[in-house]
Amino acid sequence: MSAAPWTATVLTLFPEMFPGPLAASLAGKALERGDWLLETVDIREFARNKHRAVDDAPFGGGAGMVMKPDVIDAALSAARSRRASAGGEDRFLYLTPRGRLLDQGLVEGLARSSGLVVLCGRYEGIDQRVIDAHGLEEVSLGDFVLSGGEPAAICLIDAVVRLLPGVMGNADSAGEESFGDSGLLEYPHYTRPAVWRGADGIERAVPDVLVSGHHAKVAQWRRAEAEGITRERRPDLWHRYLAVRSGQPAADDETNEN
Ligand code: ADE
């Protein structure tokens, strides 16, 4: 008997936003094959009050509205029992700019789980008590604010799905990419023609070493490029790389569980 497919359950006020871009390309093909499953839960269906309200004014005053704890609790509890009866021990995430920053380590951990239940917020946020009651892991895509968690959920699910067994054609490409095992950003890529004239009229040739056929030199060049780009663009990753290479944990090393 094969294991149940990895499952993303998305709790949202906008179920029509899914699968959206997840229906195309690698993730979409894998979804069609049944390599993973996507379920959406319409939060509004859990609003039992007279006006089917999902939000209310914040205690203490201030702008915006807050999503009601009873409605979110009912939606989360329904998802929890459905996934538990399917035998899953899913991770429960709430997407918010206040959360822990998403990185490839967290994505890898999520790909090893049975699935994700992802709560997408709208308005000012969600009543803190329901976040606490369900022990939601708060995750952010970056230091910017989206109008809701849905686009973040699409990015997160895409990042996880491409790591699931059988989804990526070329298993090699995952190891060498940015944030892969090396901890470096990726080196630059080139393909034919060897000399190319751009719209600016300038002819640009690919680096000689790449057409030399000398595999060890190519690997050395790529490593040097990856190091240079990482040092220049991401001093945080660069310092961690240096520390790992010298066998010491970096001062700012994250010991977050995946
Ligand atoms: N919702 C709104 N902004 C977000 C962000 N930066 N990351 C994750 N979820 C969000």
PDB file of C-alpha atoms and ligand atoms in Angstrom, residues 95-97 139-142 144-146 148-149 152, ligand 1:
ATOM      1  CA  LEU A  95       0.973  33.133   7.170  1.00  0.00           C
ATOM      2  CA  THR A  96       1.759  36.578   8.519  1.00  0.00           C
ATOM      3  CA  PRO A  97       4.568  39.155   8.205  1.00  0.00           C
ATOM      4  CA  VAL A 139       5.529  32.028   9.016  1.00  0.00           C
ATOM      5  CA  SER A 140       6.448  35.061   6.907  1.00  0.00           C
ATOM      6  CA  LEU A 141       7.661  35.197   3.325  1.00  0.00           C
ATOM      7  CA  GLY A 142       9.696  38.339   3.900  1.00  0.00           C
ATOM      8  CA  PHE A 144       6.956  43.193   3.174  1.00  0.00           C
ATOM      9  CA  VAL A 145       3.182  43.193   3.528  1.00  0.00           C
ATOM     10  CA  LEU A 146       0.813  41.361   1.180  1.00  0.00           C
ATOM     11  CA  GLY A 148      -3.529  38.601   2.442  1.00  0.00           C
ATOM     12  CA  GLY A 149      -1.930  35.232   3.068  1.00  0.00           C
ATOM     13  CA  ALA A 152       2.122  33.614   0.301  1.00  0.00           C
TER      14      ALA A 152
HETATM   15  N1  ADE B   1       0.533  37.975   4.719  1.00  0.00           N
HETATM   16  C1  ADE B   1       0.701  39.278   4.500  1.00  0.00           C
HETATM   17  N2  ADE B   1       1.985  39.571   4.309  1.00  0.00           N
HETATM   18  C2  ADE B   1       2.669  38.393   4.411  1.00  0.00           C
HETATM   19  C3  ADE B   1       4.020  38.043   4.339  1.00  0.00           C
HETATM   20  N3  ADE B   1       4.982  38.919   4.107  1.00  0.00           N
HETATM   21  N4  ADE B   1       4.345  36.753   4.516  1.00  0.00           N
HETATM   22  C4  ADE B   1       3.400  35.839   4.773  1.00  0.00           C
HETATM   23  N5  ADE B   1       2.110  36.110   4.870  1.00  0.00           N
HETATM   24  C5  ADE B   1       1.734  37.384   4.674  1.00  0.00           C
END
